[in-house]
mmCIF file of C-alpha atoms in Angstrom:
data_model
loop_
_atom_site.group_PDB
_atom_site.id
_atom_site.type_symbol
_atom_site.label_atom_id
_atom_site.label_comp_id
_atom_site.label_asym_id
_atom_site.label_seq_id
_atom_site.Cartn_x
_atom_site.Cartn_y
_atom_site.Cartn_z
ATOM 1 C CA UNK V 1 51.503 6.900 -0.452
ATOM 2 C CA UNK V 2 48.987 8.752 1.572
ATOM 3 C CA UNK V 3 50.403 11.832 3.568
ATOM 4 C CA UNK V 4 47.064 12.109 5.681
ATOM 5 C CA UNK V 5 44.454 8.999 6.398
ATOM 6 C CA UNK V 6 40.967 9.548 8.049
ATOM 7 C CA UNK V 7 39.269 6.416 10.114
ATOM 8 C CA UNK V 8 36.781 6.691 12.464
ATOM 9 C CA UNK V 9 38.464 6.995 15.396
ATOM 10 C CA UNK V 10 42.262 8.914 15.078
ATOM 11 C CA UNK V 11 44.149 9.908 11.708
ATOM 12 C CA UNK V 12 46.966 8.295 10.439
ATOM 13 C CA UNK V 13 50.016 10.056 9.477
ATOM 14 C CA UNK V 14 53.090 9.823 7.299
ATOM 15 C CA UNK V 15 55.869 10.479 9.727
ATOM 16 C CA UNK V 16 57.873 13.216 7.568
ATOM 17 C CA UNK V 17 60.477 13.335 10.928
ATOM 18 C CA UNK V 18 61.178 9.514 10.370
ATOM 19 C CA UNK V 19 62.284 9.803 6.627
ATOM 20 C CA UNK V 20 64.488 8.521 4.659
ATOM 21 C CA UNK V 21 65.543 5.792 7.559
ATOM 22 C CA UNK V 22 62.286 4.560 7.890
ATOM 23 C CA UNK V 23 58.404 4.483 6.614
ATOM 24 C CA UNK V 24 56.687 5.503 9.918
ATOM 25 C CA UNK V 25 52.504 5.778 10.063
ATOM 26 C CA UNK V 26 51.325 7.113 13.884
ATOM 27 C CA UNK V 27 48.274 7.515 15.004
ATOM 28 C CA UNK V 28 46.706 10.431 15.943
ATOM 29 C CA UNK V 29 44.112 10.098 18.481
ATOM 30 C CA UNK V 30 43.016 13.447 20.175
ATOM 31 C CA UNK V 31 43.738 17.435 19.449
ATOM 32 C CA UNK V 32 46.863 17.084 21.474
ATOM 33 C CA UNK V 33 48.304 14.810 18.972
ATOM 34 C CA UNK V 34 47.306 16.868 15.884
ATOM 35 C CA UNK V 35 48.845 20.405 17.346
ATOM 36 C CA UNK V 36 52.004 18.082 18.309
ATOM 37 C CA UNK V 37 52.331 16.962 15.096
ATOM 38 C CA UNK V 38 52.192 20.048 13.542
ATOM 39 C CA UNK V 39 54.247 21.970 15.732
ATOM 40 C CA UNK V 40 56.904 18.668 15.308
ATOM 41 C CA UNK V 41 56.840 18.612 11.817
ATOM 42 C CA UNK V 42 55.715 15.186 11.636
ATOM 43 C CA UNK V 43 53.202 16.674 9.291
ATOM 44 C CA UNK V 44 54.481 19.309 7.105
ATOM 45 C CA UNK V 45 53.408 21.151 3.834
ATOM 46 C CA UNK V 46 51.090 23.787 3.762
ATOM 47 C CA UNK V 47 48.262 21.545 2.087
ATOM 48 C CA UNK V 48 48.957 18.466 4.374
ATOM 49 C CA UNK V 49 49.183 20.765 6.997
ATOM 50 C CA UNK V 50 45.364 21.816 6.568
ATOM 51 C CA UNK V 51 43.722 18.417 5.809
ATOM 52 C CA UNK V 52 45.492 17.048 8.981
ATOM 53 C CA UNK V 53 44.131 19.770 10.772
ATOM 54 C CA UNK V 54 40.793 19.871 9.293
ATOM 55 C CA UNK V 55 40.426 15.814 10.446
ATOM 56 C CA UNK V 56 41.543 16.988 13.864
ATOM 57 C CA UNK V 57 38.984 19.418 14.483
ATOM 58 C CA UNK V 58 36.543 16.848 13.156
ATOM 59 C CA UNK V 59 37.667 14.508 15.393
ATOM 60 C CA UNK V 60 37.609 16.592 18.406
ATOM 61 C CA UNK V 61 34.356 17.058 17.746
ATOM 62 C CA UNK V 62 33.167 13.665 17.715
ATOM 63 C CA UNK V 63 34.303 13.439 21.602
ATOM 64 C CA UNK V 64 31.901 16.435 22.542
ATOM 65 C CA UNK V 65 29.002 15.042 24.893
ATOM 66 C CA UNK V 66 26.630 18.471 24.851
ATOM 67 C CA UNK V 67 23.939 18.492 23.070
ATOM 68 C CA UNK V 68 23.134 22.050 22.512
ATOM 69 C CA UNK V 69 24.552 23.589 19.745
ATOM 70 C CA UNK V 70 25.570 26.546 21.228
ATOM 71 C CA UNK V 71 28.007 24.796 23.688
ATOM 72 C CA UNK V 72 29.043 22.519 20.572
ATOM 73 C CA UNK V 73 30.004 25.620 18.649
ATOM 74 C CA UNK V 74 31.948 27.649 21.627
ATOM 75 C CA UNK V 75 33.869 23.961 21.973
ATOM 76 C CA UNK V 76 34.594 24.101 18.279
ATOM 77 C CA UNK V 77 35.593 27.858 17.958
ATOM 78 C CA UNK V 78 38.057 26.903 21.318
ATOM 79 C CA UNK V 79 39.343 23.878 19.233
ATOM 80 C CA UNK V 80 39.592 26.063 16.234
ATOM 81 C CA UNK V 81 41.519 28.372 17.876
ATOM 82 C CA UNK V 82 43.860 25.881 19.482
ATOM 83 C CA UNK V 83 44.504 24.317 16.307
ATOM 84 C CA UNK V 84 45.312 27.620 14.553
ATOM 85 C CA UNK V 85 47.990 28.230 16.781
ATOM 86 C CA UNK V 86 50.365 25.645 16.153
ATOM 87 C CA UNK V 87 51.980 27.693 13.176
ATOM 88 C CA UNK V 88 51.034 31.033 12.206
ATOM 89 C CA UNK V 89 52.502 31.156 8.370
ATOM 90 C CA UNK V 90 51.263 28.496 6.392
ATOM 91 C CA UNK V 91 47.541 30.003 5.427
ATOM 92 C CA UNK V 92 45.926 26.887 4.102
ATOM 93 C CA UNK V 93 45.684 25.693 7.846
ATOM 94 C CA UNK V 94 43.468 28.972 8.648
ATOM 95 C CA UNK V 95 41.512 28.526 5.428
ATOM 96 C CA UNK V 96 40.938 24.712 6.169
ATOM 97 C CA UNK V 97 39.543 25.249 9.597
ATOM 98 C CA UNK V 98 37.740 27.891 8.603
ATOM 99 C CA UNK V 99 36.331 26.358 5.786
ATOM 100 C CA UNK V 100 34.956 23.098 8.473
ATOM 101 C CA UNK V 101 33.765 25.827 10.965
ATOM 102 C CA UNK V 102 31.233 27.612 7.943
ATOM 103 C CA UNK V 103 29.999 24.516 7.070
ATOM 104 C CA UNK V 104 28.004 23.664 9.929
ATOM 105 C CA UNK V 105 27.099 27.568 10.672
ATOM 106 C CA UNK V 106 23.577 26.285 10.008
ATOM 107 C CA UNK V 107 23.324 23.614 11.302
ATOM 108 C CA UNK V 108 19.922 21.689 12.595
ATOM 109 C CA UNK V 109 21.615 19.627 15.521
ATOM 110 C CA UNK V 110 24.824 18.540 17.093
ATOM 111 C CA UNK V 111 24.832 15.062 15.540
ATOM 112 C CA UNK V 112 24.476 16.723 11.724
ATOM 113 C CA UNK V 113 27.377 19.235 12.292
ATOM 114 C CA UNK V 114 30.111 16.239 13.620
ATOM 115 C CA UNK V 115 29.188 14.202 10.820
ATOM 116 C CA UNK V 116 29.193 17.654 8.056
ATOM 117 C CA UNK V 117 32.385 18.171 9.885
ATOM 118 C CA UNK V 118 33.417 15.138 8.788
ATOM 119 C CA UNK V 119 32.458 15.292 5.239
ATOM 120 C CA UNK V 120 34.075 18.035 4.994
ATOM 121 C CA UNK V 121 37.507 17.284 5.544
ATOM 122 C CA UNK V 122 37.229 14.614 3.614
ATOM 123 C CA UNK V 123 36.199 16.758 0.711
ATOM 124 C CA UNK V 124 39.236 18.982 1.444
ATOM 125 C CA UNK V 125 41.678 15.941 0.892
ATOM 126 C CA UNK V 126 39.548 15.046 -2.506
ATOM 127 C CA UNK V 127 39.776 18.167 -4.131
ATOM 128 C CA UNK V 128 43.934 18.653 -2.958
ATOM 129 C CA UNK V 129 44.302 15.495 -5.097
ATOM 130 C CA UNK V 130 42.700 17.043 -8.090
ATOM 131 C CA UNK V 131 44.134 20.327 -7.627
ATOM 132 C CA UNK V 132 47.762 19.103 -7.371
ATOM 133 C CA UNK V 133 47.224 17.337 -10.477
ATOM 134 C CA UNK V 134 46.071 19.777 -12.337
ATOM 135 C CA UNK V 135 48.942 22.545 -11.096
ATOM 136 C CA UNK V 136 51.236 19.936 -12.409
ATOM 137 C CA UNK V 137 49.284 19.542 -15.607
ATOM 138 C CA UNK V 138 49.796 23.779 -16.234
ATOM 139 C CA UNK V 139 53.676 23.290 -14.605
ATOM 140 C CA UNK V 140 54.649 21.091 -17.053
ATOM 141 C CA UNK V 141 53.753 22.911 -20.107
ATOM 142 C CA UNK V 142 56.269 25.100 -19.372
ATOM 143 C CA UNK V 143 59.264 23.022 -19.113
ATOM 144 C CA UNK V 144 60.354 20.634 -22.153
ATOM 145 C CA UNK V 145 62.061 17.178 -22.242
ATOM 146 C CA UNK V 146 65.594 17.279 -20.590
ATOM 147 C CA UNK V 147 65.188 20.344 -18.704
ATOM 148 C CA UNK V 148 66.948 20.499 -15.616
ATOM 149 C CA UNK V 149 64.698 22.398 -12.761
ATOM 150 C CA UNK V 150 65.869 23.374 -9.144
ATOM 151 C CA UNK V 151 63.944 23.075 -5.871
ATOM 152 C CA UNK V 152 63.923 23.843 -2.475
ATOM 153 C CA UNK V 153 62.030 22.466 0.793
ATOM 154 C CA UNK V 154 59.180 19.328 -0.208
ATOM 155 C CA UNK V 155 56.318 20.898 -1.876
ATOM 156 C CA UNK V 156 55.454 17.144 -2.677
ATOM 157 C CA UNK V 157 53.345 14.125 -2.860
ATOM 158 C CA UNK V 158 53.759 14.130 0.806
ATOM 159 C CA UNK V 159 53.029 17.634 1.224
ATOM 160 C CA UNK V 160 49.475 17.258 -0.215
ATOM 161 C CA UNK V 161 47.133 14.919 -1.002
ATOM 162 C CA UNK V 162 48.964 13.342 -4.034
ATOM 163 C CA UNK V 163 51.378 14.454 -6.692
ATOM 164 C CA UNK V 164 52.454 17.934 -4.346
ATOM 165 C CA UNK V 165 52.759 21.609 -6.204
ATOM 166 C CA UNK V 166 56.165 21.978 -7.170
ATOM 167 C CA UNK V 167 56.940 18.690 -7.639
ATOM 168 C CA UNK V 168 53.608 17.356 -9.505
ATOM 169 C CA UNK V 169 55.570 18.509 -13.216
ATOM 170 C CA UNK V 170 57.866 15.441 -12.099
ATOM 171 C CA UNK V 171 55.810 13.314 -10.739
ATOM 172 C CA UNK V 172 53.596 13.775 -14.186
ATOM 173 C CA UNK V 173 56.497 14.024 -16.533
ATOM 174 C CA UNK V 174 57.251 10.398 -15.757
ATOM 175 C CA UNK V 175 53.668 9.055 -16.087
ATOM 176 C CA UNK V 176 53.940 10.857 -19.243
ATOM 177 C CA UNK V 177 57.339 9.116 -20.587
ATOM 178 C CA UNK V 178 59.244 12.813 -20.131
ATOM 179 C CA UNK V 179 62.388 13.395 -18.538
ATOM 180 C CA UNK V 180 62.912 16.052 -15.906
ATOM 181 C CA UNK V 181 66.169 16.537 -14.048
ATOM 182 C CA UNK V 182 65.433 17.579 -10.752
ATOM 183 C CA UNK V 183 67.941 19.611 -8.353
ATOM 184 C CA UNK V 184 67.107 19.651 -5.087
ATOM 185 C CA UNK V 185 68.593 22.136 -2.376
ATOM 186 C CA UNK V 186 68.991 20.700 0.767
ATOM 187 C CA UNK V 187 67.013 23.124 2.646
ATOM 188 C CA UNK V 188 68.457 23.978 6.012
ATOM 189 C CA UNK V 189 68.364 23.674 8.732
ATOM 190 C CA UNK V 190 65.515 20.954 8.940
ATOM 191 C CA UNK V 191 66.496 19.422 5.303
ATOM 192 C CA UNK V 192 63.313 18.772 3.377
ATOM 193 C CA UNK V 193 65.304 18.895 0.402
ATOM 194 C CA UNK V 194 67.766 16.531 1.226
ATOM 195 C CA UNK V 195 65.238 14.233 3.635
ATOM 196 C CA UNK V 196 62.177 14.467 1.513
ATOM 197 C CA UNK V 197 62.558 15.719 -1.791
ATOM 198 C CA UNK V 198 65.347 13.766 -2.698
ATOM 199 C CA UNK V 199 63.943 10.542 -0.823
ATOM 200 C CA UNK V 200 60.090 11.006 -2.690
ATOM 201 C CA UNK V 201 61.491 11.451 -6.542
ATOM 202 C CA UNK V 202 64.012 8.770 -5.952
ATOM 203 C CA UNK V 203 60.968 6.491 -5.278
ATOM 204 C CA UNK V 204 59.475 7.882 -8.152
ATOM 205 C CA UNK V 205 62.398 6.685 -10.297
ATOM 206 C CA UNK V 206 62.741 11.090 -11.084
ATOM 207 C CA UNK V 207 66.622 11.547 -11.590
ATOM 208 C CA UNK V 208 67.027 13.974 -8.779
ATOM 209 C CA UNK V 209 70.311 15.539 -7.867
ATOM 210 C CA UNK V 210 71.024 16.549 -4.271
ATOM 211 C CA UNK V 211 72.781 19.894 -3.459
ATOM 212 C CA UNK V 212 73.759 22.113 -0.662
ATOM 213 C CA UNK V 213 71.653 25.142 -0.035
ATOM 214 C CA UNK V 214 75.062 26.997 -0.889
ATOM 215 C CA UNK V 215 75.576 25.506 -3.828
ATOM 216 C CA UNK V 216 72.805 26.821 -5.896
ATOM 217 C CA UNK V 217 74.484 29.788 -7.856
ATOM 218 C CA UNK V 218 77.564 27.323 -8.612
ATOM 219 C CA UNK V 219 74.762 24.701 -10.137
ATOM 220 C CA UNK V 220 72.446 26.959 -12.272
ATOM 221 C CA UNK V 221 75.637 28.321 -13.698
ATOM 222 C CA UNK V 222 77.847 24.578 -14.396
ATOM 223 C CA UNK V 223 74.477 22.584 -14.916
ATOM 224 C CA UNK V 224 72.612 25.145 -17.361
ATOM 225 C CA UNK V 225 69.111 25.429 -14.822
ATOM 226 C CA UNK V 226 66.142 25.677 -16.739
ATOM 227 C CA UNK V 227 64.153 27.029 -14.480
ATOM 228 C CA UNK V 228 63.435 27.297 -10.768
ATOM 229 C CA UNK V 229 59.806 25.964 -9.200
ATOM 230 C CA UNK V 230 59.140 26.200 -5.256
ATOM 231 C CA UNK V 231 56.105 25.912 -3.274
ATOM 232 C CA UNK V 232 54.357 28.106 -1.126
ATOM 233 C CA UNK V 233 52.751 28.816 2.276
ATOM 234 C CA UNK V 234 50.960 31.679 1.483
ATOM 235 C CA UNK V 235 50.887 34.286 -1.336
ATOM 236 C CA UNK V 236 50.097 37.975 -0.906
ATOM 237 C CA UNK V 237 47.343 40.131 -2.779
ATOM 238 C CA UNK V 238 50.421 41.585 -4.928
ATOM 239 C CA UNK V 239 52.116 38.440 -5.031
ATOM 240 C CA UNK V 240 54.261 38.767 -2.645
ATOM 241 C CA UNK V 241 55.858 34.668 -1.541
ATOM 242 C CA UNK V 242 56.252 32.997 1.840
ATOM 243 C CA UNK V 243 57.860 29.767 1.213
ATOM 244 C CA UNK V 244 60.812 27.938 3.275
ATOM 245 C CA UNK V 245 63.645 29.730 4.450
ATOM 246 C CA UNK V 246 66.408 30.145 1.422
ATOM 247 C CA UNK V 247 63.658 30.565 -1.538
ATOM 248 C CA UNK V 248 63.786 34.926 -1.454
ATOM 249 C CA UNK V 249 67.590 33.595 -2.106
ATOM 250 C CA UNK V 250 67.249 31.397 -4.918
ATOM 251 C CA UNK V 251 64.918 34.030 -6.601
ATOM 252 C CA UNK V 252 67.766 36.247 -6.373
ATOM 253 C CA UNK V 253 70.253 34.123 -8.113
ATOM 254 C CA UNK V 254 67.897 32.850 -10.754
ATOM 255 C CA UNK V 255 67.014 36.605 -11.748
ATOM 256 C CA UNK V 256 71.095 36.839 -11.611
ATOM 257 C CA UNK V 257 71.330 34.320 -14.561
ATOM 258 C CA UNK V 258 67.882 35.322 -15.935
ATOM 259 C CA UNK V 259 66.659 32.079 -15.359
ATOM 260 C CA UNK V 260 62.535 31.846 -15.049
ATOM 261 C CA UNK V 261 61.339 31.684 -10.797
ATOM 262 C CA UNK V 262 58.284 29.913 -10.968
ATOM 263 C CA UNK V 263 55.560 29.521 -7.637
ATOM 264 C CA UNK V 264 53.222 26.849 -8.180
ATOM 265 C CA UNK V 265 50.674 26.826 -5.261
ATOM 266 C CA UNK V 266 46.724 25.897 -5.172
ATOM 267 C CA UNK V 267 44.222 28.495 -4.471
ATOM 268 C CA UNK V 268 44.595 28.015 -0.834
ATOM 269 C CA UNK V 269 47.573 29.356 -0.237
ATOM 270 C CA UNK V 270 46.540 32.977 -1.875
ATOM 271 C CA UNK V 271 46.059 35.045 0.828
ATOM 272 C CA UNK V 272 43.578 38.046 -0.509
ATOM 273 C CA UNK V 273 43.234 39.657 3.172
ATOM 274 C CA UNK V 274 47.042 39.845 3.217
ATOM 275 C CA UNK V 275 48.314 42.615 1.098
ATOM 276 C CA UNK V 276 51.681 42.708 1.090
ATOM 277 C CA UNK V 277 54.656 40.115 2.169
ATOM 278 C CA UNK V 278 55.491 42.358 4.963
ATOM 279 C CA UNK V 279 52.131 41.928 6.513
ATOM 280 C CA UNK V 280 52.867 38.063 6.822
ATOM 281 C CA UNK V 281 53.454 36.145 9.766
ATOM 282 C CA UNK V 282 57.184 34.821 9.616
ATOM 283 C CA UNK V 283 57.719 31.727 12.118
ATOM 284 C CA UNK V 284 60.704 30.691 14.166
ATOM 285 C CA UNK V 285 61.663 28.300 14.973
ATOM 286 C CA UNK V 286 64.068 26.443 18.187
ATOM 287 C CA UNK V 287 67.493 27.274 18.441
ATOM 288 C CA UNK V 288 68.751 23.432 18.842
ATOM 289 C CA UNK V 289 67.131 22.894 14.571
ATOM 290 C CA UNK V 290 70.501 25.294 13.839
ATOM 291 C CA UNK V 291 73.058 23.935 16.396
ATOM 292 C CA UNK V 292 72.210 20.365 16.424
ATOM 293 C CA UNK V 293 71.838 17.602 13.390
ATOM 294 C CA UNK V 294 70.321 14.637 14.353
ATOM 295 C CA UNK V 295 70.261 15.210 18.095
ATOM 296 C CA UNK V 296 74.465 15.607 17.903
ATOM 297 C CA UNK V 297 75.781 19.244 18.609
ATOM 298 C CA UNK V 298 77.614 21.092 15.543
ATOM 299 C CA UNK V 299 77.821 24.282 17.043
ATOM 300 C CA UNK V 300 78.887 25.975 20.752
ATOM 301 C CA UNK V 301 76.280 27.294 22.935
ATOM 302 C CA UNK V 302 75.651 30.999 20.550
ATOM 303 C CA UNK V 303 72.636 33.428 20.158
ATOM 304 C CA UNK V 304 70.751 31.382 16.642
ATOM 305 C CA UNK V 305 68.420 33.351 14.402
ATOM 306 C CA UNK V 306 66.312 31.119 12.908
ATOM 307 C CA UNK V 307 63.318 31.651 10.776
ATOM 308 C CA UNK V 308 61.448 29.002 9.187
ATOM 309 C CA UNK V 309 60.609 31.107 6.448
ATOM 310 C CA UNK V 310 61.628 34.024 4.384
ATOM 311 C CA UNK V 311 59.156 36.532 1.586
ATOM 312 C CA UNK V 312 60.079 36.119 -2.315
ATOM 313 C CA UNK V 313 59.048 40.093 -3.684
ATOM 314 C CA UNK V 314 56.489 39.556 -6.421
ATOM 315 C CA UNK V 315 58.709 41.337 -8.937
ATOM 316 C CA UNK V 316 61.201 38.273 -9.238
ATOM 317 C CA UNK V 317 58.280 35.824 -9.417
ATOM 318 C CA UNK V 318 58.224 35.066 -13.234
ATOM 319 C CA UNK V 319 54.840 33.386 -12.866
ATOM 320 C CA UNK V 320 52.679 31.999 -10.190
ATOM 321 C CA UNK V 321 51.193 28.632 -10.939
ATOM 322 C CA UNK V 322 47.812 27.604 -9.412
ATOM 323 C CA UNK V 323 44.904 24.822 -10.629
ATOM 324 C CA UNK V 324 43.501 27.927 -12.707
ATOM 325 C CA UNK V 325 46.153 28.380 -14.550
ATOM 326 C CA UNK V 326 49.876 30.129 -14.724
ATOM 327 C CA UNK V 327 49.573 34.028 -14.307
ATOM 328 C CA UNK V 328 52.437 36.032 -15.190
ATOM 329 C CA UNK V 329 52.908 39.574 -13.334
ATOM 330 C CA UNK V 330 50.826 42.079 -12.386
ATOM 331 C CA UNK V 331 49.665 39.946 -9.888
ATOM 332 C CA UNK V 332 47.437 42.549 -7.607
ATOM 333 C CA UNK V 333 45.341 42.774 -10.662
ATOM 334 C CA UNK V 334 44.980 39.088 -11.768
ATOM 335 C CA UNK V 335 45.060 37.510 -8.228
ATOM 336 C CA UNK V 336 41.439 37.972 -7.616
ATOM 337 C CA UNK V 337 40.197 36.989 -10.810
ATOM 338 C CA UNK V 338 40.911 33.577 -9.957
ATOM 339 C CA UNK V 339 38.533 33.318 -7.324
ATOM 340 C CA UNK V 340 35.843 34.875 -9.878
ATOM 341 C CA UNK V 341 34.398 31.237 -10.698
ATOM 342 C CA UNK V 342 34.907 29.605 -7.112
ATOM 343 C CA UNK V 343 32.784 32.345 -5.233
ATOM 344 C CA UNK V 344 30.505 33.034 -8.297
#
């Protein structure tokens, strides 16, 4: 099941507000409908996030008329820009429309940067694939057969291009014949966990077992968690975590019964420029995603705090998982040597 889906003319996308009551494709057919489905959460997960946006700049492109390459690169940079403002945490939408904008920095003509633009994205989707695949590979040689391993939000298939972050140990454990019991929280107040998560590894035939966000302490203690593996939208020079709202709480219990917090995210997310968690960008969100469930009212007219998502301090991080490998603490200092090969 594809996530994201170039053609030649619009982008298809998995409808992630639609599930589980229905398996909805739209089509997205102009910059308008790419920022809408961002900011809607039609698309969601930080990976998905950037290859849908990294198709949308490509295919605002295709509509300019100039051309001059000058104009066609001050219409980019104003699409760029427009793009990049439908949410500010997740980093791997910056890095994918950054990464489309240097490719056609030298460009000969307008007609070679729309179709580089093109290629591009399309790359970006190809490699996610590969990437999630191998986090999962490094994930899962850290759990053994039987282990029972807590999530939170959808860092899944449908995240990315194909097997997610977090979730790629399950998706691979059953291609693999090994049993993982997944528990998911059920992430409020949008409920990824309970919408997606529980919804994708149910398809997957994963035994998955649904939970209230405020149930996690109660469950690691009754069901013996193994470990705990989340997702990211974008990791700090020291290692510092944004990842949906409740994960800074989860790390919290699991150091509270000294169970292993694990971050598996691609090289993407890693923000270098960012130093600390306290220099990130924290999103919120409407005030109706708290009061209301599915349109109907559950609370009176009150002042709502709601941030999308929360900062995980690097110290209860046991290990941060990326295509690389799995680097355990210290992270300021080993961060950057992951990027030694990809810049060399």
């Amino acid at each position: 099941m594809k996530s994201v889906q170039w053609h030649d003319t619009h982008i298809t996308i998995l409808n992630q507000q639609a599930l589980p009551h229905k398996t909805e494709y739209l089509e997205l057919k102009n910059i308008k409908d790419v920022w809408d489905a961002i900011v809607t959460l039609k698309v969601r997960g930080a990976p998905a996030i950037g290859m849908t946006a990294a198709y949308g700049l490509a295919l605002a492109a295709k509509s300019y008329e100039t051309d001059d390459l000058a104009q066609f690169h001050a219409e980019l940079k104003r699409d760029r820009d427009y793009l990049a403002s439908s949410r500010p945490t997740a980093v791997n939408l910056f890095w994918a429309l950054d990464r489309l904008m240097k490719s056609v920095a030298h460009a000969k003509s307008v007609n070679e940067a729309k179709t580089t633009l093109i290629h591009e994205a399309i790359c970006i989707q190809v490699e996610d694939e590969d990437v999630c695949r191998r986090i999962g590979e490094h994930a899962l040689s850290l759990f053994q057969d039987g282990d029972r391993i807590m999530t939170i939000c959808n860092a899944g298939a449908i995240a990315t291009a194909r097997y997610g972050t977090a979730l790629a140990p399950f998706h691979l454990a059953k291609e693999k014949g090994m049993t993982l019991h997944a528990y998911a929280c059920e992430t409020r107040p949008v409920l990824q966990g309970a919408r997606l998560t529980s919804w994708e590894l149910s398809q997957a035939g994963v035994d998955v077992t649904l939970i209230t966000d405020n149930m996690a302490a109660q469950t690691m203690k009754a069901k013996r968690i193994s470990a705990v593996i989340v997702g990211a939208d974008r990791i700090a020079a020291n290692g510092d975590t944004a990842n949906k709202i409740g994960t800074f709480g989860l790390a919290i219990l699991a150091k509270a019964f000294n169970i292993p917090f694990y971050v598996a995210a691609p090289l993407s997310t890693i923000d270098l420029q960012t130093k600390t968690g306290d220099d990130i960008p924290i999103e919120e969100r409407a005030k109706e995603e708290v009061t209301h469930i599915g349109g109907v009212r559950i609370a009176p007219d009150v002042n709502v705090y709601n941030p999308a998502f929360d900062v995980t301090p690097h110290e209860l991080i046991t290990g941060i998982i990326t295509e690389k490998g799995i680097i355990f603490g210290d992270y300021e200092t080993k961060l950057p040597t992951l990027f030694e090969e990809v810049f060399a």
